[in-house]
Amino acid sequence: MNEIMDMFQAVVRTPMIIVAAFVGTAWGIVGGAMPGISPSIAMALLLPFTYGADPAAAVVLLASTYLGAEYGGSIPAILIRTPGTNSAAATVLDGYAMKEQGKAGDALGISLYSTLVGAVFGVLMLLTLTQPLAQVALAFQPQSYVGLGVLGLSVIASCSEGSLVKGLMAGVIGLMIATVGTDPVTGVNRFTFDHPDLLSGIPPILVMVGVYAITNLLEQASTPAWVQTNSNEARLKMPGPLMRARLRLSQVIGCIIGFIEGLTPGGGGAISAFISYNEARRWSKNPEEFGKGSPEGVAAPEASNGAVSATSLIPMLGLGIPGSNSAAVLLGGFLIHGMTPGPLLFTKHADIMSGFYAGKVISLVALLVLGYLILRPCIWLVNRPKHYLMSFILALVLSGVYAIQGSLFHVGIAIGFGVLGYAFKILAMPVLPMILGVVLGFMVESNYRRALVLSDGDHMTFVEEPICAALLLLAAVFLIYSIVRHYRDVAKAKQIGLAA
Amino acid sequence: MNRDLVTALIGITLAVGYHIVASNIASGLLADEVGPDGLPRIYAWMLGGLSTLLGVRALLQQRTQPTGDEGEEGRAAWRALGLLLIACAYVAAVPVLGYTLTIAVIIAVAALYQGGRLSWSLALTSVLGAAALWYVFVYLLHIAQPEGMLPDLIERLRA
């Protein structure tokens, strides 16, 4: 009850939260509907705008964009067989088949309704689990933060998308980037090359805007224009009582899998959607309809996507460990306003967090309202010539990055990271491990050295401090599990290849 | 050349370069046991080790690995390079021309580069786009953008 009162007070104190929830959701739907613009890219494009905004409104804007983009991705998936986001790929299977049968409006309605069901469940889990998790972490010492940082870095193994070695390399490169600037203990300049703009290090926001937004623009420069959508097909129809009853089981499956995968670093998005689709087919009374226009085939992945949009924020908010690209960008939004997600977030910035939770709840209403209202304008916008859209987005990014600190040098850095992100794509290197390295590198190094100073250089301090020891053990277990799973997947892929 | 081998070579070069710079970091009077160069050196060794591992594995698997469509990738990279140059041109031009003019030109040039044609709609889009961005950033959010030297120059010429 107290939490609800706090949320209400936060909205009264900062009414901009309501505006941010609606604007973020609207932008998310539009961004997600553009093929190639993932939720994290849609969020990264907004990052510079949040710089001067109220902190609560800023993080609500980003989180609402995430939710909106999860639904927006299903619009082109259903209408033109092109998923707007990776996680909407599973929706193509039955969504487009329904459209072929003249049921595009029904498919869009099921998608909106199911995303909403998943998101409501996800937000409830977020409200229930995040704060207790953070309270456990209130007893943290410098050593514990080292353990937490190492646990966060162990996530790299599960975010490596194909090559574990390349994922680790990307992670180390991220750690290297985090060493640029003034040394946290001695105050000596490192890798600044006498440039004053580098003294305070490279802000993670520049890395994120570079590797997500600018890299995507560089990629889009060589991809053909996407297929146009006929807006007459887009008359959204919400499911009636009978259909809602039919969808219930597949939505429950989507919610549960979305919850588990959202908590697992590197597990959300497309993986979660496809597992939900598969399980919904397995448990369905009409499994033969899947792939041929089954409403449950749309409901399960969309419910999962909605749940992931909230549950993937739990480890990020509670422990400061972003397990997905979108969570990493949201973390960037918190960092811009001097808030470090993790144990102290809920005590140091309790009012802002109440506002954040209130914004998450308001964004559910925003999704329902805007899902109806802006479908046609959204399709109109996505149907604009691609060269105009992309050139405007380029101008927006360049203006936005300058706005962060009024520095053209920073614009240059962001462009440089855009090039690095593009090189990563060409070399098939994953980007998320690098982001993890950039975000966690400073925390790990400063606390590691502080703990050593306090213990007179005794490394046993990390094993003797119980929380740190437990976190390091957890990191080791997680790392071993990820490595075993990686090599098991590689072996399985080889077997399938041989069989084919 | 194999993609992993290229990655490994870049990684090794980066590790060596980073280690050289890390070795030249001054210790300072307040240096702790690890020192400001301690972790950077470890990171360099880690990157070097991982790159070597990747390189060795790439050499062993070179014959069995299928190669991608390098021609297509090369063309895409050249297209990306063009857009990159447009972005760099913005950084170079904005201190001289000022924000509104430069951003309008950038919208027009980027659209032309990505397949647009010289037309009234292109001109209108770039002018309206620049005006919209100016309105949002400068007028609405009160975020100053570079004014450039051009207005000052015109003023001087008038005087």
XYZ file of C-alpha atoms in Angstrom:
659
model
C 0.000 0.000 0.000
C 2.856 2.362 0.891
C 4.467 1.682 -2.457
C 1.262 2.625 -4.267
C 1.071 5.877 -2.282
C 4.730 6.607 -3.082
C 4.068 6.021 -6.775
C 1.020 8.288 -6.678
C 2.983 11.025 -4.907
C 5.793 10.710 -7.428
C 3.360 11.303 -10.287
C 1.847 14.321 -8.484
C 5.358 15.673 -7.844
C 6.527 15.072 -11.422
C 3.584 15.062 -13.852
C 6.133 14.886 -16.683
C 6.257 11.142 -15.911
C 2.855 10.759 -17.587
C 4.018 12.654 -20.664
C 7.257 10.635 -20.747
C 5.359 7.326 -20.517
C 3.100 8.270 -23.434
C 5.827 9.823 -25.605
C 8.198 6.914 -24.932
C 5.566 4.305 -25.760
C 4.581 6.156 -28.946
C 8.190 6.482 -30.084
C 8.791 2.835 -29.174
C 5.866 1.676 -31.334
C 7.067 3.779 -34.282
C 10.738 2.809 -33.829
C 9.927 -0.874 -33.353
C 7.763 -0.799 -36.495
C 10.765 0.291 -38.574
C 12.610 -2.841 -39.661
C 16.204 -2.609 -38.446
C 15.470 -0.328 -35.505
C 15.621 -2.595 -32.457
C 14.271 -1.545 -29.035
C 17.812 -0.740 -27.875
C 18.434 1.475 -30.931
C 15.096 3.247 -30.465
C 16.116 3.848 -26.839
C 19.669 4.928 -27.739
C 18.269 7.548 -30.132
C 16.403 9.081 -27.203
C 19.341 9.045 -24.766
C 20.631 12.547 -25.636
C 17.151 14.025 -25.087
C 17.031 12.677 -21.556
C 20.116 14.648 -20.522
C 18.309 17.818 -19.570
C 15.084 16.137 -18.449
C 13.867 15.336 -14.951
C 15.611 12.076 -13.878
C 12.382 10.149 -13.204
C 10.798 11.292 -16.474
C 14.023 10.466 -18.347
C 14.213 6.830 -17.217
C 10.447 6.389 -17.683
C 10.821 7.685 -21.253
C 13.453 5.030 -22.001
C 11.644 2.152 -20.272
C 8.377 3.026 -22.037
C 10.188 3.071 -25.364
C 11.361 -0.466 -24.653
C 7.785 -1.643 -24.041
C 6.392 0.216 -27.066
C 9.092 -1.200 -29.346
C 8.283 -4.761 -28.248
C 4.751 -4.282 -29.576
C 5.783 -2.104 -32.538
C 8.035 -4.870 -33.863
C 4.994 -7.077 -34.440
C 3.299 -4.571 -36.799
C 5.555 -5.153 -39.855
C 5.924 -8.803 -38.777
C 2.187 -9.266 -39.282
C 1.659 -6.901 -42.215
C 4.737 -7.360 -44.407
C 6.376 -10.525 -43.027
C 9.376 -8.514 -41.830
C 9.920 -8.436 -38.076
C 10.532 -4.883 -36.900
C 12.627 -6.256 -34.028
C 14.445 -9.549 -33.456
C 11.979 -10.609 -30.808
C 9.078 -10.242 -33.274
C 10.568 -12.907 -35.561
C 8.429 -15.644 -33.980
C 5.295 -13.529 -34.538
C 5.873 -13.635 -38.305
C 5.094 -17.376 -38.411
C 1.404 -17.124 -37.571
C 0.863 -13.361 -37.719
C 1.570 -13.153 -41.434
C -0.415 -16.339 -42.087
C -3.406 -14.681 -40.380
C -2.913 -11.607 -42.541
C -2.937 -13.817 -45.652
C -6.307 -15.121 -44.467
C -7.628 -11.544 -44.236
C -7.283 -11.422 -40.444
C -4.537 -8.801 -40.131
C -6.661 -6.703 -37.758
C -7.296 -9.738 -35.504
C -3.574 -10.588 -35.474
C -2.658 -7.002 -34.545
C -5.287 -7.013 -31.799
C -4.029 -10.326 -30.395
C -0.484 -9.005 -30.522
C -1.385 -5.816 -28.620
C -3.520 -7.652 -26.074
C -0.882 -10.331 -25.459
C 1.997 -7.846 -25.179
C -0.103 -6.008 -22.622
C -0.859 -9.184 -20.628
C 2.844 -10.088 -20.618
C 3.854 -6.557 -19.659
C 1.349 -6.409 -16.758
C 2.766 -9.690 -15.436
C 6.326 -8.460 -15.971
C 5.709 -5.155 -14.179
C 4.171 -7.034 -11.210
C 7.296 -9.203 -11.009
C 9.479 -6.105 -11.318
C 7.639 -4.391 -8.449
C 7.789 -7.516 -6.284
C 11.341 -8.707 -6.818
C 13.638 -5.760 -7.476
C 13.531 -4.063 -4.091
C 14.122 -7.214 -1.975
C 17.058 -8.040 -4.245
C 18.508 -4.582 -3.713
C 17.916 -4.764 0.066
C 20.054 -7.893 0.295
C 22.775 -5.908 -1.406
C 22.671 -3.066 1.136
C 25.289 -4.813 3.257
C 27.846 -4.484 0.461
C 31.506 -3.632 1.202
C 34.110 -2.600 -1.441
C 35.018 -6.291 -1.751
C 31.358 -7.157 -2.439
C 31.295 -4.699 -5.321
C 34.292 -6.467 -6.816
C 32.363 -9.743 -6.541
C 29.306 -8.102 -8.084
C 31.383 -6.687 -10.933
C 32.969 -10.072 -11.614
C 29.483 -11.653 -11.560
C 28.395 -9.042 -14.087
C 31.413 -9.743 -16.272
C 30.713 -13.489 -16.116
C 27.521 -12.647 -18.031
C 29.780 -12.034 -21.039
C 30.031 -15.791 -21.538
C 26.291 -16.061 -22.134
C 26.091 -12.951 -24.338
C 28.782 -14.118 -26.746
C 26.420 -15.069 -29.622
C 28.439 -17.761 -31.334
C 32.093 -17.400 -30.391
C 32.976 -17.434 -26.714
C 36.534 -16.223 -27.413
C 35.271 -13.255 -29.420
C 32.777 -12.425 -26.674
C 35.582 -12.416 -24.105
C 37.742 -10.286 -26.409
C 34.904 -7.771 -26.742
C 34.534 -7.738 -22.957
C 38.248 -7.017 -22.469
C 38.067 -4.204 -25.047
C 35.209 -2.739 -22.994
C 37.370 -2.958 -19.845
C 40.168 -1.191 -21.719
C 37.828 1.639 -22.742
C 36.811 1.995 -19.084
C 40.448 2.681 -18.098
C 40.580 5.907 -20.130
C 40.629 8.991 -17.900
C 41.859 9.810 -14.422
C 43.000 6.837 -12.320
C 40.472 6.266 -9.474
C 43.135 5.864 -6.743
C 46.202 7.920 -7.682
C 44.632 10.595 -9.885
C 47.182 9.911 -12.641
C 45.968 10.410 -16.233
C 45.700 7.252 -18.320
C 45.240 6.991 -22.099
C 44.138 10.645 -22.288
C 46.939 11.696 -24.684
C 46.877 15.134 -23.013
C 43.344 15.773 -24.245
C 41.277 17.571 -21.570
C 37.992 16.091 -22.878
C 39.252 12.618 -21.978
C 40.192 13.397 -18.363
C 36.819 12.292 -17.005
C 36.851 9.172 -19.153
C 34.639 8.128 -22.030
C 30.979 8.455 -20.991
C 29.135 5.123 -21.541
C 26.319 7.035 -23.273
C 28.680 7.915 -26.166
C 29.660 4.264 -26.519
C 26.011 3.199 -26.548
C 24.808 5.845 -29.027
C 27.796 4.975 -31.215
C 27.542 1.189 -31.276
C 23.761 1.035 -31.407
C 22.466 4.101 -33.269
C 25.378 5.139 -35.530
C 26.387 1.566 -36.366
C 22.781 0.887 -37.374
C 22.759 3.954 -39.648
C 25.973 2.761 -41.299
C 24.415 -0.668 -41.845
C 21.185 0.800 -43.208
C 23.191 2.752 -45.808
C 23.657 -0.442 -47.772
C 20.316 -2.180 -47.194
C 17.432 -1.803 -49.637
C 14.268 0.143 -48.746
C 11.779 -1.913 -46.764
C 8.476 -3.081 -48.206
C 5.608 -0.587 -47.941
C 2.546 -1.450 -45.860
C -1.033 -1.017 -47.013
C -2.591 1.015 -44.209
C -6.118 -0.138 -45.199
C -5.245 -3.582 -43.822
C -4.447 -2.128 -40.440
C -7.741 -1.922 -38.585
C -6.952 -3.288 -35.183
C -9.564 -5.629 -33.651
C -9.227 -6.586 -29.998
C -10.060 -10.260 -29.233
C -13.540 -11.014 -27.876
C -14.306 -13.138 -24.763
C -14.129 -16.479 -26.594
C -10.832 -15.648 -28.235
C -9.416 -14.323 -24.947
C -10.289 -17.647 -23.282
C -8.568 -19.506 -26.106
C -5.410 -17.402 -25.775
C -5.116 -17.764 -21.992
C -2.858 -20.840 -21.862
C -0.451 -19.581 -24.523
C -0.227 -16.230 -22.718
C 0.522 -17.929 -19.401
C 3.288 -19.913 -21.130
C 4.646 -16.723 -22.710
C 4.601 -14.909 -19.349
C 6.428 -17.684 -17.472
C 9.089 -18.168 -20.136
C 9.455 -14.408 -20.567
C 9.942 -14.081 -16.817
C 12.645 -16.765 -16.642
C 14.437 -15.663 -19.801
C 14.205 -11.997 -18.820
C 16.070 -12.739 -15.604
C 18.701 -14.776 -17.467
C 21.431 -12.539 -18.925
C 21.474 -12.802 -22.704
C 18.302 -14.899 -22.612
C 15.508 -12.476 -23.532
C 14.341 -11.288 -26.932
C 14.149 -13.708 -29.829
C 15.185 -16.772 -27.782
C 12.385 -16.258 -25.292
C 9.820 -15.629 -28.058
C 10.719 -18.796 -29.964
C 10.762 -20.983 -26.821
C 7.325 -19.606 -25.896
C 6.043 -20.308 -29.419
C 7.339 -23.871 -29.250
C 5.902 -24.547 -25.806
C 2.552 -23.007 -26.755
C 2.396 -25.382 -29.727
C 3.301 -28.344 -27.506
C 0.540 -27.539 -24.997
C -2.066 -26.380 -27.515
C -5.267 -28.284 -28.286
C -4.746 -27.363 -31.940
C -1.007 -27.794 -32.583
C -1.658 -28.484 -36.265
C -2.823 -24.873 -36.721
C 0.584 -23.468 -35.749
C 2.374 -21.959 -38.730
C -0.921 -21.682 -40.592
C -2.417 -18.705 -38.785
C -2.931 -19.843 -35.193
C -3.929 -16.998 -32.827
C -2.043 -18.767 -30.033
C 1.067 -18.649 -32.224
C 0.870 -14.851 -32.095
C -0.150 -14.641 -28.435
C 2.648 -16.732 -26.894
C 5.681 -14.869 -28.305
C 4.047 -11.475 -27.818
C 3.163 -12.210 -24.172
C 6.751 -13.322 -23.697
C 8.086 -10.110 -25.285
C 5.872 -8.014 -23.023
C 7.078 -9.872 -19.917
C 10.751 -9.630 -20.931
C 10.445 -5.838 -21.356
C 9.950 -5.603 -17.582
C 11.656 -8.665 -16.072
C 14.965 -8.054 -17.903
C 15.204 -4.863 -15.838
C 15.227 -6.760 -12.508
C 18.959 -7.714 -12.474
C 19.850 -4.308 -13.931
C 17.999 -2.315 -11.273
C 18.715 -4.609 -8.322
C 22.333 -5.485 -9.015
C 23.445 -3.075 -11.742
C 24.020 -5.924 -14.202
C 22.452 -5.306 -17.634
C 21.629 -8.645 -19.234
C 20.406 -7.276 -22.569
C 21.144 -4.427 -24.974
C 17.968 -2.595 -23.977
C 18.747 -2.947 -20.266
C 22.254 -1.606 -20.983
C 20.848 1.485 -22.704
C 18.430 2.049 -19.817
C 21.387 1.752 -17.462
C 23.051 4.474 -19.532
C 19.973 6.632 -18.906
C 20.380 6.142 -15.143
C 24.107 6.921 -15.308
C 23.496 10.180 -17.199
C 21.571 11.427 -14.163
C 24.217 10.324 -11.692
C 22.244 7.285 -10.514
C 24.112 3.989 -10.376
C 21.729 1.040 -10.654
C 22.404 -1.558 -8.000
C 22.199 -1.933 -4.267
C 22.061 1.737 -3.303
C 19.653 2.883 -5.991
C 16.542 2.324 -3.870
C 17.887 4.130 -0.808
C 19.702 7.013 -2.494
C 17.041 7.707 -5.122
C 13.874 6.257 -3.574
C 11.668 9.075 -4.898
C 12.948 8.666 -8.442
C 12.425 4.906 -8.282
C 8.819 5.424 -7.132
C 8.405 7.657 -10.166
C 10.009 5.006 -12.354
C 7.599 2.328 -11.125
C 4.650 4.684 -11.568
C 5.859 5.370 -15.107
C 6.049 1.636 -15.837
C 2.414 1.269 -14.747
C 1.325 4.333 -16.769
C 3.133 2.979 -19.831
C 0.812 -0.060 -19.713
C -2.168 2.267 -20.110
C -0.249 4.203 -22.768
C 0.368 1.006 -24.720
C -3.327 0.121 -24.723
C -4.410 3.604 -25.806
C -1.624 4.305 -28.298
C -1.687 0.779 -29.707
C -5.175 1.661 -30.938
C -4.663 5.303 -31.834
C -1.316 5.544 -33.545
C -1.367 2.432 -35.705
C -2.288 4.334 -38.855
C 0.010 7.354 -38.285
C 2.749 4.874 -37.420
C 2.270 3.020 -40.704
C 2.198 6.362 -42.559
C 5.503 7.338 -40.969
C 7.165 4.003 -41.654
C 5.996 4.263 -45.287
C 7.958 7.515 -45.819
C 10.940 7.102 -48.169
C 13.713 5.372 -46.276
C 16.388 7.855 -47.377
C 14.469 10.720 -45.744
C 13.901 8.803 -42.519
C 17.507 7.675 -42.214
C 18.985 11.095 -43.040
C 16.722 12.701 -40.438
C 17.752 10.091 -37.851
C 21.424 10.844 -38.651
C 20.785 14.553 -38.080
C 18.945 13.734 -34.854
C 21.825 11.607 -33.537
C 24.476 14.222 -34.390
C 22.422 16.995 -32.754
C 21.614 14.834 -29.737
C 25.194 13.788 -29.009
C 26.351 17.414 -29.162
C 23.570 18.331 -26.751
C 24.960 16.007 -24.040
C 27.895 18.231 -23.087
C 28.093 20.766 -25.896
C 31.224 19.125 -27.239
C 32.008 18.385 -30.874
C 34.808 16.143 -29.598
C 32.106 13.941 -28.062
C 30.303 13.824 -31.421
C 33.583 12.582 -32.898
C 33.908 9.931 -30.168
C 30.356 8.692 -30.789
C 31.068 8.483 -34.539
C 34.271 6.578 -33.695
C 32.286 4.066 -31.652
C 29.836 3.799 -34.537
C 32.749 2.713 -36.720
C 33.918 0.297 -34.009
C 30.412 -1.188 -33.803
C 30.365 -1.597 -37.580
C 33.763 -3.313 -37.466
C 32.380 -5.609 -34.755
C 29.504 -6.554 -37.098
C 31.890 -7.329 -39.952
C 34.154 -9.364 -37.669
C 31.127 -11.134 -36.106
C 32.006 -9.822 -32.636
C 29.158 -9.321 -30.135
C 28.660 -5.767 -28.862
C 26.953 -6.398 -25.522
C 30.084 -7.835 -23.788
C 31.940 -4.628 -24.683
C 29.146 -2.526 -23.172
C 29.309 -4.663 -20.015
C 33.056 -4.056 -19.842
C 32.612 -0.288 -20.255
C 29.856 -0.100 -17.633
C 31.403 -2.420 -15.036
C 35.112 -1.748 -15.640
C 35.448 1.363 -13.484
C 33.413 -0.150 -10.626
C 35.493 -3.335 -10.589
C 38.855 -1.538 -10.727
C 38.116 1.215 -8.201
C 36.627 -1.175 -5.620
C 39.287 -3.832 -6.205
C 42.065 -1.377 -5.481
C 40.195 0.294 -2.611
C 39.655 -3.101 -0.983
C 43.360 -3.908 -1.365
C 44.353 -0.581 0.203
C 42.016 -1.312 3.173
C 43.406 -4.820 3.615
C 47.089 -3.843 3.211
C 47.311 -5.630 -0.112
C 45.923 -8.948 1.131
C 44.057 -10.662 -1.727
C 42.463 -13.099 0.737
C 40.111 -10.265 1.690
C 37.984 -11.146 -1.345
C 37.494 -14.704 -0.110
C 37.094 -13.781 3.558
C 34.324 -11.240 2.947
C 31.260 -13.528 2.780
C 29.161 -11.593 0.212
C 32.122 -11.224 -2.135
C 33.005 -14.915 -1.753
C 29.400 -15.926 -2.501
C 29.225 -13.663 -5.563
C 32.569 -14.910 -6.876
C 31.383 -18.496 -6.411
C 28.154 -17.658 -8.223
C 30.157 -16.031 -11.025
C 32.325 -19.174 -11.332
C 29.242 -21.434 -11.451
C 27.584 -19.166 -14.005
C 30.733 -19.016 -16.121
C 31.220 -22.794 -16.101
C 27.531 -23.345 -16.902
C 27.687 -20.856 -19.788
C 30.858 -22.425 -21.198
C 29.409 -25.947 -20.958
C 26.172 -24.778 -22.577
C 28.123 -22.989 -25.309
C 30.162 -26.049 -26.254
C 27.094 -28.310 -25.993
C 25.243 -25.999 -28.439
C 28.264 -26.017 -30.793
C 28.361 -29.837 -30.690
C 24.615 -30.010 -31.317
C 24.902 -27.630 -34.279
C 27.707 -29.774 -35.720
C 25.594 -32.924 -35.332
C 22.661 -31.275 -37.119
C 25.068 -30.147 -39.857
C 26.407 -33.677 -40.298
C 22.909 -35.136 -40.361
C 21.854 -32.649 -43.023
C 41.810 -14.062 -45.413
C 39.749 -15.824 -42.755
C 37.576 -13.406 -40.730
C 38.712 -14.848 -37.378
C 42.332 -14.521 -38.398
C 41.819 -10.850 -39.219
C 40.092 -10.381 -35.854
C 43.016 -12.092 -34.116
C 45.599 -9.901 -35.862
C 43.692 -6.732 -34.995
C 43.350 -7.952 -31.403
C 47.065 -8.663 -31.063
C 47.986 -5.271 -32.551
C 45.581 -3.525 -30.204
C 46.916 -5.458 -27.200
C 50.543 -4.597 -28.044
C 49.765 -0.908 -28.632
C 47.694 -0.678 -25.452
C 50.443 -2.398 -23.426
C 53.075 0.034 -24.705
C 50.957 3.044 -23.686
C 50.085 1.386 -20.336
C 53.786 0.819 -19.610
C 54.402 4.542 -19.944
C 51.791 5.553 -17.358
C 53.474 7.473 -14.535
C 53.063 5.815 -11.121
C 52.426 8.991 -9.134
C 53.198 9.669 -5.491
C 50.031 8.014 -4.189
C 50.568 4.749 -6.061
C 48.993 1.707 -4.410
C 50.152 -1.884 -4.709
C 48.409 -2.429 -8.054
C 49.246 0.971 -9.499
C 47.465 2.878 -12.281
C 49.080 0.658 -14.907
C 48.399 -2.655 -13.107
C 45.009 -3.623 -14.506
C 45.609 -2.075 -17.963
C 48.650 -4.329 -18.371
C 46.592 -7.362 -17.329
C 43.875 -6.403 -19.826
C 46.507 -6.121 -22.578
C 47.806 -9.605 -21.772
C 44.264 -10.977 -21.671
C 43.401 -9.490 -25.068
C 46.698 -10.686 -26.500
C 46.135 -14.205 -25.154
C 42.545 -14.433 -26.389
C 43.520 -13.049 -29.811
C 46.331 -15.597 -30.104
C 43.909 -18.379 -29.175
C 41.441 -17.166 -31.804
C 44.210 -16.871 -34.385
C 45.565 -20.385 -33.758
C 42.062 -21.832 -33.925
C 41.386 -19.913 -37.153
C 44.582 -21.237 -38.725
C 43.677 -24.817 -37.775
C 40.134 -24.495 -39.099
C 41.002 -22.408 -42.165
C 40.302 -25.157 -44.665
C 36.985 -26.230 -43.241
C 35.425 -22.797 -42.732
C 33.116 -21.493 -45.456
C 33.862 -17.963 -46.627
C 31.135 -15.310 -46.709
C 30.171 -13.164 -49.671
C 33.162 -10.830 -49.429
C 32.179 -8.828 -52.522
C 28.790 -7.952 -51.062
C 30.313 -7.104 -47.683
C 32.926 -4.904 -49.373
C 30.262 -2.964 -51.262
C 28.262 -2.505 -48.043
C 31.383 -1.254 -46.256
C 32.040 1.315 -48.999
C 28.435 2.534 -48.747
C 28.849 2.838 -44.981
C 32.119 4.724 -45.457
C 30.288 7.315 -47.563
C 27.760 7.948 -44.813
C 30.576 8.059 -42.270
C 32.278 10.804 -44.290
C 29.018 12.783 -44.321
C 28.865 12.508 -40.511
C 32.516 13.609 -40.242
C 31.814 16.507 -42.619
C 29.175 17.683 -40.133
C 31.779 17.825 -37.339
C 34.133 19.782 -39.581
C 31.548 22.171 -41.026
C 29.323 23.021 -38.077
C 31.827 25.317 -36.281
C 32.018 27.403 -39.464
C 28.520 27.282 -40.953
C 26.545 27.016 -37.739
C 23.991 24.421 -36.680
C 20.867 25.157 -38.691
C 22.547 25.500 -42.072
C 24.865 22.523 -41.571
C 22.141 20.187 -40.361
C 19.909 21.137 -43.330
C 22.771 20.402 -45.719
C 23.534 17.119 -43.927
C 19.902 15.961 -44.204
C 19.904 16.769 -47.933
C 23.284 15.197 -48.670
C 22.582 12.048 -46.603
C 19.209 11.600 -48.327
C 20.805 12.066 -51.766
C 23.529 9.593 -50.848
C 20.976 7.009 -49.772
C 19.026 7.080 -53.015
C 17.035 10.312 -52.926
C 16.777 12.592 -55.949
C 17.288 16.333 -56.286
C 13.778 17.659 -55.985
C 11.626 20.228 -54.255
C 10.528 17.608 -51.729
C 14.171 16.956 -50.838
C 14.794 20.664 -50.331
C 11.613 21.013 -48.291
C 12.433 17.968 -46.154
C 15.908 19.249 -45.343
C 14.690 22.765 -44.478
C 11.737 21.523 -42.408
C 13.903 18.841 -40.774
C 16.526 21.399 -39.759
C 13.830 23.768 -38.501
C 12.197 20.978 -36.469
C 15.509 19.969 -34.886
C 16.374 23.595 -34.103
C 12.933 24.051 -32.552
C 13.283 20.941 -30.349
C 16.878 21.429 -29.216
C 17.428 25.182 -29.138
C 13.960 26.610 -28.555
C 12.170 23.879 -26.563
C 15.005 22.215 -24.620
C 17.231 25.343 -24.407
C 20.265 23.357 -25.535
C 22.688 25.591 -27.388
C 24.000 24.233 -30.676
C 27.095 25.669 -32.455
C 26.353 29.097 -33.894
C 29.282 29.004 -36.297
C 31.385 31.777 -37.696
C 29.179 32.568 -40.672
C 26.722 34.932 -38.907
C 29.671 36.773 -37.378
C 31.393 36.980 -40.764
C 28.264 38.338 -42.461
C 27.918 40.888 -39.676
C 31.513 42.025 -40.177
C 31.093 42.285 -43.928
C 28.007 44.428 -43.406
C 29.904 46.690 -41.011
